[in-house]
Short mmCIF file of C-alpha atoms in Angstrom, two decimals:
data_model
loop_
_atom_site.label_atom_id
_atom_site.label_comp_id
_atom_site.label_asym_id
_atom_site.label_seq_id
_atom_site.Cartn_x
_atom_site.Cartn_y
_atom_site.Cartn_z
CA UNK A 1110 150.11 26.80 -55.07
CA UNK A 1111 149.27 30.15 -56.60
CA UNK A 1112 151.78 30.59 -59.44
CA UNK A 1113 152.65 33.79 -61.30
CA UNK A 1114 153.93 33.00 -64.81
CA UNK A 1115 155.20 36.00 -66.82
CA UNK A 1116 156.20 35.40 -70.45
CA UNK A 1117 157.39 37.70 -73.24
CA UNK A 1118 157.31 36.87 -76.96
CA UNK A 1119 157.26 38.51 -80.38
CA UNK A 1120 155.40 35.98 -82.54
CA UNK A 1121 151.74 35.11 -82.03
CA UNK A 1122 152.35 31.38 -81.57
CA UNK A 1123 155.27 28.94 -81.54
CA UNK A 1124 157.21 26.41 -79.48
CA UNK A 1125 157.52 28.75 -76.48
CA UNK A 1126 153.76 29.16 -76.37
CA UNK A 1127 153.17 25.39 -76.49
CA UNK A 1128 155.69 24.91 -73.68
CA UNK A 1129 153.73 27.28 -71.44
CA UNK A 1130 150.32 25.91 -72.39
CA UNK A 1131 151.52 22.43 -71.37
CA UNK A 1132 152.52 23.79 -67.96
CA UNK A 1133 149.23 25.66 -67.55
CA UNK A 1134 147.31 22.44 -68.27
CA UNK A 1135 149.36 20.55 -65.69
CA UNK A 1136 149.01 23.24 -63.02
CA UNK A 1137 145.24 23.36 -63.39
CA UNK A 1138 144.93 19.56 -63.58
CA UNK A 1139 146.75 19.30 -60.24
CA UNK A 1140 144.46 21.95 -58.68
CA UNK A 1141 146.99 24.79 -58.64
CA UNK A 1142 146.18 28.37 -59.62
CA UNK A 1143 148.14 30.16 -62.33
CA UNK A 1144 148.17 33.74 -63.60
CA UNK A 1145 149.97 34.34 -66.89
CA UNK A 1146 151.30 37.80 -67.72
CA UNK A 1147 151.58 38.15 -71.50
CA UNK A 1148 150.68 40.16 -74.58
CA UNK A 1149 147.04 40.14 -75.71
CA UNK A 1150 146.17 37.79 -78.55
CA UNK A 1151 145.33 34.15 -79.31
CA UNK A 1152 147.80 32.79 -76.76
CA UNK A 1153 146.24 34.80 -73.91
CA UNK A 1154 142.79 33.64 -75.04
CA UNK A 1155 143.94 30.01 -75.02
CA UNK A 1156 145.29 30.30 -71.46
CA UNK A 1157 141.89 31.56 -70.31
CA UNK A 1158 140.15 28.78 -72.23
CA UNK A 1159 142.21 26.25 -70.29
CA UNK A 1160 141.17 27.86 -66.99
CA UNK A 1161 144.15 30.07 -66.23
CA UNK A 1162 143.99 33.76 -65.38
CA UNK A 1163 145.65 36.32 -67.66
CA UNK A 1164 147.04 39.78 -67.06
CA UNK A 1165 147.56 41.35 -70.48
CA UNK A 1166 150.34 43.86 -71.19
CA UNK A 1167 152.26 45.21 -74.16
CA UNK A 1168 155.38 45.29 -71.94
CA UNK A 1169 155.90 49.00 -72.49
CA UNK A 1170 157.51 50.72 -69.48
CA UNK A 1171 154.33 52.62 -68.68
CA UNK A 1172 152.06 49.58 -68.85
CA UNK A 1173 154.41 47.38 -66.81
CA UNK A 1174 154.08 49.92 -63.98
CA UNK A 1175 150.31 49.32 -64.08
CA UNK A 1176 150.81 45.53 -64.09
CA UNK A 1177 153.15 45.74 -61.08
CA UNK A 1178 150.55 47.73 -59.13
CA UNK A 1179 147.89 45.18 -60.03
CA UNK A 1180 149.97 42.11 -59.15
CA UNK A 1181 151.38 43.53 -55.92
CA UNK A 1182 147.82 43.64 -54.60
CA UNK A 1183 147.44 39.87 -55.03
CA UNK A 1184 148.91 36.87 -53.24
CA UNK A 1185 151.30 34.44 -54.96
CA UNK A 1186 153.46 31.57 -53.68
CA UNK A 1187 156.04 31.51 -56.44
CA UNK A 1188 157.12 33.20 -59.68
CA UNK A 1189 157.90 30.86 -62.59
CA UNK A 1190 159.30 33.17 -65.28
CA UNK A 1191 160.51 33.00 -68.85
CA UNK A 1192 163.38 35.18 -70.11
CA UNK A 1193 163.86 38.80 -71.10
CA UNK A 1194 161.16 41.41 -70.36
CA UNK A 1195 159.04 38.87 -68.50
CA UNK A 1196 162.02 37.85 -66.34
CA UNK A 1197 162.59 41.48 -65.36
CA UNK A 1198 158.97 41.83 -64.30
CA UNK A 1199 158.90 38.48 -62.49
CA UNK A 1200 162.13 39.11 -60.62
CA UNK A 1201 160.97 42.53 -59.42
CA UNK A 1202 157.72 41.01 -58.11
CA UNK A 1203 159.44 38.02 -56.46
CA UNK A 1204 162.00 40.18 -54.66
CA UNK A 1205 159.34 42.65 -53.50
CA UNK A 1206 157.02 39.92 -52.22
CA UNK A 1207 159.88 37.79 -50.82
CA UNK A 1208 158.71 34.70 -52.71
CA UNK A 1209 160.80 32.16 -54.68
CA UNK A 1210 161.79 32.94 -58.27
CA UNK A 1211 162.33 30.14 -60.83
CA UNK A 1212 163.65 30.87 -64.33
CA UNK A 1213 163.48 28.56 -67.37
CA UNK A 1214 165.98 28.96 -70.24
CA UNK A 1215 165.05 27.54 -73.66
CA UNK A 1216 168.03 28.35 -75.83
CA UNK A 1217 171.49 29.77 -76.40
CA UNK A 1218 171.29 32.92 -74.29
CA UNK A 1219 172.22 34.01 -70.76
CA UNK A 1220 169.51 36.60 -70.08
CA UNK A 1221 172.08 38.55 -68.00
CA UNK A 1222 171.84 35.94 -65.25
CA UNK A 1223 175.20 36.94 -63.74
CA UNK A 1224 173.54 40.18 -62.57
CA UNK A 1225 170.80 38.60 -60.43
CA UNK A 1226 171.69 34.92 -59.81
CA UNK A 1227 171.58 35.42 -56.04
CA UNK A 1228 167.84 36.18 -56.28
CA UNK A 1229 167.08 33.01 -58.23
CA UNK A 1230 165.90 29.90 -56.40
CA UNK A 1231 166.26 27.52 -59.38
CA UNK A 1232 167.21 27.71 -63.06
CA UNK A 1233 165.66 25.18 -65.45
CA UNK A 1234 167.40 24.41 -68.75
CA UNK A 1235 165.54 22.38 -71.38
CA UNK A 1236 168.66 20.47 -72.48
CA UNK A 1237 172.09 19.43 -71.21
CA UNK A 1238 174.14 21.64 -73.53
CA UNK A 1239 172.05 24.68 -72.60
CA UNK A 1240 172.79 23.91 -68.94
CA UNK A 1241 176.52 23.62 -69.67
CA UNK A 1242 176.41 26.86 -71.65
CA UNK A 1243 174.84 28.69 -68.69
CA UNK A 1244 177.29 27.32 -66.10
CA UNK A 1245 180.28 28.29 -68.26
CA UNK A 1246 178.94 31.85 -68.30
CA UNK A 1247 177.85 32.01 -64.65
CA UNK A 1248 179.40 29.23 -62.48
CA UNK A 1249 177.51 30.51 -59.42
CA UNK A 1250 174.23 29.00 -60.66
CA UNK A 1251 175.49 25.43 -60.98
CA UNK A 1252 174.02 24.31 -57.65
CA UNK A 1253 170.66 25.83 -58.60
CA UNK A 1254 170.50 24.36 -62.11
CA UNK A 1255 168.37 21.43 -63.26
CA UNK A 1256 167.47 20.01 -66.68
CA UNK A 1257 163.84 19.32 -67.58
CA UNK A 1258 163.42 18.50 -71.30
CA UNK A 1259 160.45 19.58 -73.36
CA UNK A 1260 157.61 17.08 -73.38
CA UNK A 1261 155.08 15.96 -75.99
CA UNK A 1262 151.33 15.89 -75.43
CA UNK A 1263 149.57 12.51 -75.44
CA UNK A 1264 147.57 13.60 -78.51
CA UNK A 1265 150.73 12.98 -80.58
CA UNK A 1266 150.57 9.25 -81.29
CA UNK A 1267 151.19 7.21 -84.46
CA UNK A 1268 148.65 6.12 -87.05
CA UNK A 1269 147.07 2.73 -86.53
CA UNK A 1270 147.98 1.84 -90.14
CA UNK A 1271 150.35 3.18 -92.77
CA UNK A 1272 149.79 3.12 -96.53
CA UNK A 1273 152.66 2.47 -98.93
CA UNK A 1274 152.96 4.79 -101.95
CA UNK A 1275 155.36 5.34 -104.83
CA UNK A 1276 155.54 9.02 -103.85
CA UNK A 1277 156.92 10.26 -100.53
CA UNK A 1278 155.53 13.12 -98.43
CA UNK A 1279 157.98 15.32 -96.55
CA UNK A 1280 156.70 17.79 -93.94
CA UNK A 1281 158.71 20.89 -92.98
CA UNK A 1282 157.57 22.91 -89.99
CA UNK A 1283 158.98 26.07 -88.45
CA UNK A 1284 158.05 29.57 -87.49
CA UNK A 1285 158.91 31.64 -90.60
CA UNK A 1286 160.49 34.68 -88.97
CA UNK A 1287 163.87 36.42 -89.12
CA UNK A 1288 165.27 34.52 -86.11
CA UNK A 1289 164.63 31.25 -87.97
CA UNK A 1290 166.50 32.12 -91.20
CA UNK A 1291 169.05 29.34 -90.69
CA UNK A 1292 166.28 26.73 -90.57
CA UNK A 1293 164.61 28.19 -93.65
CA UNK A 1294 167.91 28.24 -95.56
CA UNK A 1295 168.74 24.63 -94.70
CA UNK A 1296 165.36 23.54 -96.07
CA UNK A 1297 166.08 25.60 -99.19
CA UNK A 1298 169.39 23.73 -99.50
CA UNK A 1299 167.40 20.48 -99.55
CA UNK A 1300 165.09 21.72 -102.31
CA UNK A 1301 168.02 22.96 -104.42
CA UNK A 1302 170.04 19.74 -104.04
CA UNK A 1303 170.08 18.09 -107.49
CA UNK A 1304 169.99 14.65 -105.89
CA UNK A 1305 166.80 15.55 -104.00
CA UNK A 1306 165.16 17.36 -106.94
CA UNK A 1307 164.95 14.09 -108.87
CA UNK A 1308 162.99 12.34 -106.11
CA UNK A 1309 159.18 11.84 -106.11
CA UNK A 1310 158.49 14.02 -103.05
CA UNK A 1311 155.38 16.03 -102.20
CA UNK A 1312 156.21 18.72 -99.63
CA UNK A 1313 153.97 20.12 -96.90
CA UNK A 1314 154.98 23.32 -95.10
CA UNK A 1315 153.47 24.04 -91.66
CA UNK A 1316 154.13 27.50 -90.23
CA UNK A 1317 153.85 31.18 -90.93
CA UNK A 1318 155.67 34.43 -90.24
CA UNK A 1319 157.22 37.56 -91.68
CA UNK A 1320 159.52 35.62 -94.05
CA UNK A 1321 156.83 33.46 -95.65
CA UNK A 1322 156.36 35.45 -98.86
CA UNK A 1323 160.10 35.70 -99.58
CA UNK A 1324 160.85 32.04 -98.90
CA UNK A 1325 157.70 30.76 -100.60
CA UNK A 1326 158.97 32.22 -103.88
CA UNK A 1327 162.44 30.76 -103.29
CA UNK A 1328 161.07 27.31 -102.50
CA UNK A 1329 158.74 27.28 -105.48
CA UNK A 1330 161.55 28.47 -107.77
CA UNK A 1331 163.76 25.65 -106.49
CA UNK A 1332 161.08 23.10 -107.44
CA UNK A 1333 160.63 24.39 -111.01
CA UNK A 1334 161.38 21.67 -113.55
CA UNK A 1335 160.82 18.86 -111.04
CA UNK A 1336 157.88 16.52 -110.39
CA UNK A 1337 157.75 17.70 -106.79
CA UNK A 1338 154.89 19.69 -105.28
CA UNK A 1339 154.68 22.00 -102.28
CA UNK A 1340 151.57 22.77 -100.21
CA UNK A 1341 151.39 25.51 -97.57
CA UNK A 1342 149.19 24.87 -94.54
CA UNK A 1343 150.16 28.04 -92.63
CA UNK A 1344 149.61 27.97 -88.89
CA UNK A 1345 147.94 24.75 -87.78
CA UNK A 1346 146.04 24.69 -84.49
CA UNK A 1347 147.60 22.45 -81.85
CA UNK A 1348 144.60 20.11 -81.85
CA UNK A 1349 144.96 19.60 -85.63
CA UNK A 1350 148.76 19.32 -85.72
CA UNK A 1351 149.04 15.57 -84.95
CA UNK A 1352 146.84 14.71 -87.93
CA UNK A 1353 148.82 17.03 -90.22
CA UNK A 1354 152.07 15.35 -89.16
CA UNK A 1355 150.64 11.88 -89.70
CA UNK A 1356 150.22 12.74 -93.40
CA UNK A 1357 154.01 12.80 -93.81
CA UNK A 1358 156.52 10.01 -94.40
CA UNK A 1359 159.27 12.05 -92.75
CA UNK A 1360 159.56 15.39 -90.96
CA UNK A 1361 162.08 18.25 -90.90
CA UNK A 1362 161.65 20.34 -87.74
CA UNK A 1363 163.30 22.18 -84.83
CA UNK A 1364 162.94 21.80 -81.06
CA UNK A 1365 159.56 20.74 -79.74
CA UNK A 1366 158.23 20.22 -83.27
CA UNK A 1367 160.91 17.60 -83.89
CA UNK A 1368 159.74 15.73 -80.78
CA UNK A 1369 156.11 15.95 -81.93
CA UNK A 1370 157.03 14.52 -85.32
CA UNK A 1371 158.85 11.63 -83.64
CA UNK A 1372 155.90 11.04 -81.30
CA UNK A 1373 153.55 10.40 -84.25
CA UNK A 1374 155.97 7.76 -85.52
CA UNK A 1375 157.82 9.68 -88.22
CA UNK A 1376 161.57 9.64 -88.90
CA UNK A 1377 162.73 13.16 -88.16
CA UNK A 1378 165.54 15.43 -89.34
CA UNK A 1379 166.33 17.94 -86.60
CA UNK A 1380 167.39 21.45 -87.64
CA UNK A 1381 167.10 24.29 -85.14
CA UNK A 1382 167.70 28.02 -85.17
CA UNK A 1383 171.32 27.51 -84.03
CA UNK A 1384 172.41 24.27 -85.72
CA UNK A 1385 171.70 21.41 -88.10
CA UNK A 1386 171.58 18.14 -86.16
CA UNK A 1387 170.43 15.67 -88.80
CA UNK A 1388 168.50 12.44 -88.73
CA UNK A 1389 167.47 11.28 -85.25
CA UNK A 1390 168.61 7.66 -84.89
CA UNK A 1391 169.52 5.27 -82.06
CA UNK A 1392 173.15 6.43 -82.32
CA UNK A 1393 172.50 10.20 -82.63
CA UNK A 1394 169.46 10.99 -80.50
CA UNK A 1395 171.30 11.65 -77.22
CA UNK A 1396 173.63 14.26 -78.70
CA UNK A 1397 170.79 15.83 -80.68
CA UNK A 1398 168.51 16.03 -77.63
CA UNK A 1399 171.30 17.67 -75.62
CA UNK A 1400 171.10 20.66 -78.02
CA UNK A 1401 167.29 20.81 -77.71
CA UNK A 1402 167.18 19.57 -81.31
CA UNK A 1403 169.21 22.42 -82.75
CA UNK A 1404 168.96 25.14 -80.12
CA UNK A 1405 172.72 25.20 -79.54
CA UNK A 1406 175.37 25.62 -82.24
CA UNK A 1407 177.10 27.90 -84.73
CA UNK A 1408 174.46 28.09 -87.49
CA UNK A 1409 176.04 28.31 -90.95
CA UNK A 1410 179.58 27.71 -89.69
CA UNK A 1411 178.54 24.26 -88.54
CA UNK A 1412 176.64 23.26 -91.68
CA UNK A 1413 177.91 21.96 -95.02
CA UNK A 1414 175.67 22.20 -98.08
CA UNK A 1415 174.27 18.80 -98.93
CA UNK A 1416 174.05 17.43 -95.38
CA UNK A 1417 170.27 17.53 -95.30
CA UNK A 1418 170.19 16.04 -98.80
CA UNK A 1419 172.19 13.06 -97.51
CA UNK A 1420 169.58 12.47 -94.79
CA UNK A 1421 166.67 12.74 -97.24
CA UNK A 1422 168.31 10.24 -99.59
CA UNK A 1423 168.65 7.82 -96.69
CA UNK A 1424 164.93 8.19 -95.97
CA UNK A 1425 163.90 7.17 -99.48
CA UNK A 1426 164.16 3.56 -98.32
CA UNK A 1427 160.75 2.54 -96.92
CA UNK A 1428 162.20 -0.04 -94.53
CA UNK A 1429 164.50 2.61 -93.06
CA UNK A 1430 161.55 4.95 -92.56
CA UNK A 1431 159.52 2.27 -90.81
CA UNK A 1432 162.37 1.29 -88.49
CA UNK A 1433 163.16 4.89 -87.56
CA UNK A 1434 159.46 5.64 -87.11
CA UNK A 1435 159.08 2.87 -84.56
CA UNK A 1436 162.27 3.95 -82.81
CA UNK A 1437 161.11 7.59 -82.69
CA UNK A 1438 157.83 6.72 -80.98
CA UNK A 1439 159.47 4.50 -78.38
CA UNK A 1440 162.10 7.18 -77.66
CA UNK A 1441 159.47 9.85 -77.00
CA UNK A 1442 157.37 7.49 -74.88
CA UNK A 1443 160.41 6.65 -72.74
CA UNK A 1444 162.02 10.08 -72.35
CA UNK A 1445 159.94 12.95 -73.67
CA UNK A 1446 156.28 12.63 -72.73
CA UNK A 1447 154.77 15.80 -71.30
CA UNK A 1448 153.30 14.20 -68.20
CA UNK A 1449 156.74 13.25 -66.90
CA UNK A 1450 158.22 16.69 -67.64
CA UNK A 1451 155.37 18.52 -65.93
CA UNK A 1452 155.53 16.28 -62.85
CA UNK A 1453 159.23 17.14 -62.53
CA UNK A 1454 158.40 20.83 -62.85
CA UNK A 1455 155.63 20.69 -60.25
CA UNK A 1456 157.85 18.79 -57.83
CA UNK A 1457 160.59 21.40 -58.25
CA UNK A 1458 158.18 24.30 -57.71
CA UNK A 1459 156.78 22.64 -54.57
CA UNK A 1460 160.28 22.09 -53.17
CA UNK A 1461 161.20 25.71 -53.84
CA UNK A 1462 157.98 26.98 -52.26
CA UNK A 1463 158.71 25.03 -49.08
CA UNK A 1464 162.30 26.29 -48.96
CA UNK A 1465 161.14 29.91 -49.18
CA UNK A 1466 163.50 32.90 -49.51
CA UNK A 1467 164.96 35.53 -47.28
CA UNK A 1468 163.18 38.86 -47.53
CA UNK A 1469 165.20 41.68 -49.06
CA UNK A 1470 165.62 44.86 -47.01
CA UNK A 1471 163.98 47.11 -49.60
CA UNK A 1472 164.68 50.27 -47.60
CA UNK A 1473 168.38 49.42 -47.46
CA UNK A 1474 168.46 48.42 -51.13
CA UNK A 1475 166.44 51.36 -52.43
CA UNK A 1476 169.36 53.73 -53.23
CA UNK A 1477 171.14 50.94 -55.13
CA UNK A 1478 168.06 50.08 -57.17
CA UNK A 1479 167.19 53.74 -57.75
CA UNK A 1480 170.73 54.48 -58.93
CA UNK A 1481 170.61 51.56 -61.38
CA UNK A 1482 167.26 52.78 -62.69
CA UNK A 1483 168.48 56.35 -63.18
CA UNK A 1484 171.74 55.14 -64.71
CA UNK A 1485 169.95 52.89 -67.21
CA UNK A 1486 167.52 55.64 -68.18
CA UNK A 1487 170.38 58.10 -68.72
CA UNK A 1488 172.28 55.48 -70.75
CA UNK A 1489 169.19 54.85 -72.86
CA UNK A 1490 168.74 58.60 -73.42
CA UNK A 1491 172.38 59.01 -74.49
CA UNK A 1492 172.05 56.02 -76.80
CA UNK A 1493 168.88 57.53 -78.25
CA UNK A 1494 170.65 60.84 -78.86
CA UNK A 1495 173.55 59.08 -80.56
CA UNK A 1496 171.23 57.05 -82.75
CA UNK A 1497 169.27 60.18 -83.70
CA UNK A 1498 172.49 62.01 -84.55
CA UNK A 1499 173.67 59.02 -86.58
CA UNK A 1500 170.41 58.90 -88.51
CA UNK A 1501 170.64 62.62 -89.22
CA UNK A 1502 174.19 62.21 -90.56
CA UNK A 1503 173.06 59.24 -92.64
CA UNK A 1504 170.21 61.33 -94.06
CA UNK A 1505 172.72 64.04 -95.09
CA UNK A 1506 174.93 61.39 -96.70
CA UNK A 1507 171.93 59.92 -98.54
CA UNK A 1508 170.98 63.37 -99.85
CA UNK A 1509 174.56 63.98 -101.00
CA UNK A 1510 174.65 60.60 -102.71
CA UNK A 1511 171.35 61.31 -104.43
CA UNK A 1512 172.66 64.70 -105.59
CA UNK A 1513 175.85 63.06 -106.88
CA UNK A 1514 173.79 60.41 -108.66
CA UNK A 1515 171.61 63.06 -110.29
CA UNK A 1516 174.74 64.93 -111.41
CA UNK A 1517 176.23 61.75 -112.87
CA UNK A 1518 172.97 61.05 -114.67
CA UNK A 1519 173.03 64.54 -116.13
CA UNK A 1520 176.68 64.18 -117.20
CA UNK A 1521 175.93 60.82 -118.78
CA UNK A 1522 173.00 62.35 -120.66
CA UNK A 1523 175.21 65.22 -121.89
CA UNK A 1524 177.91 62.74 -122.86
CA UNK A 1525 175.37 60.61 -124.74
CA UNK A 1526 174.03 63.72 -126.51
CA UNK A 1527 177.54 64.84 -127.44
CA UNK A 1528 178.41 61.34 -128.61
CA UNK A 1529 175.35 61.35 -130.87
CA UNK A 1530 176.32 64.76 -132.27
CA UNK A 1531 179.89 63.59 -132.93
CA UNK A 1532 178.61 60.49 -134.66
CA UNK A 1533 176.32 62.62 -136.79
CA UNK A 1534 179.21 65.00 -137.62
CA UNK A 1535 181.43 62.11 -138.65
CA UNK A 1536 178.68 60.79 -140.87
CA UNK A 1537 178.28 64.22 -142.51
CA UNK A 1538 182.04 64.52 -143.08
CA UNK A 1539 182.10 61.04 -144.61
CA UNK A 1540 179.25 61.95 -146.97
CA UNK A 1541 181.01 65.19 -148.01
CA UNK A 1542 184.21 63.25 -148.59
CA UNK A 1543 182.38 60.69 -150.70
CA UNK A 1544 180.71 63.48 -152.73
CA UNK A 1545 184.06 65.22 -153.38
CA UNK A 1546 185.60 62.05 -154.70
#
């Protein structure tokens, strides 16, 4: 197969990127061809290093027009797209070329699927609750929906030996950006928990992002007065990540990272961008996995301060850590290895390719599509005007507030000056009165 794989992202690297790189490896290993459409940067370079082709774009409207012209001149069997801007591009290409379109959904969002579900051959959800969430929003996709969980690379395996120590190492890993604030705050809750602060824990933080500086100061402040330490590793290359995780006695992580921690034989506390799921155990793993390890939920509304502290206290027992470590590895080996997930994906893509799609009458559909385009552009222009007008009014209000503040400052200065003069006058009167007596 010749596969077109468009993907859109904001951060340079993360779980989404590792998901795609796993697929690219599998496609190439099975002698398929893949072209990834993405932003320039280290991810695009890594795709090329693996043997995939890359079409780079900043996803601006103007540049996407160039990409469409370039891709329409090439032959593809299927489009396997990820959400948002990349889905829009992939769907337009698939409809124009009359080839199957497969969409994968990673989290708690619909990506406006009710608007184009008839053009989708299959929808892949990475967990059961995500699948349920999608069907509740758009029942029409139920027959096209399948669940393929994230998988873990074979490089993530346990240590041959483990060394006992009086101190415990806890590893926290997450992208440190604004969309991950819930995860960062739950970890902060752990560090501020008085029960946890008294424990002999050395912390390792793996990850980076726009919120690092702010949360680094908060984490370090929380550890003041304790015997605990915290070490920042920043971004860790995928090849080096298994070894970094093996240094820990337990791991706190979301999504794919939680699975990777379990794969190296570590007890794992799952906390994702949408919910706190807690310690992964034989009795909890199924429910936790169904949320993609925290990708579904109500964030702060579903979390009570101290929950993560309870899990950490439980992990202070070495026997408990060893038992959960062994369970974690066996669970990943049985259900979440990457080879199985990628074979399911390849089988699905091959089935869809053989089914094919009916070609769309583009001439007949043109006025509908053109109207939608013109309508959206006009709506965007109106929205832009309203936002500009709002900003202008806010600027006027800010200037008025600043003028009022300056006036108040001047009045306070005059009042202070008058108060000083009155005090001085009273003192003079008192002295004159004392002299008269």
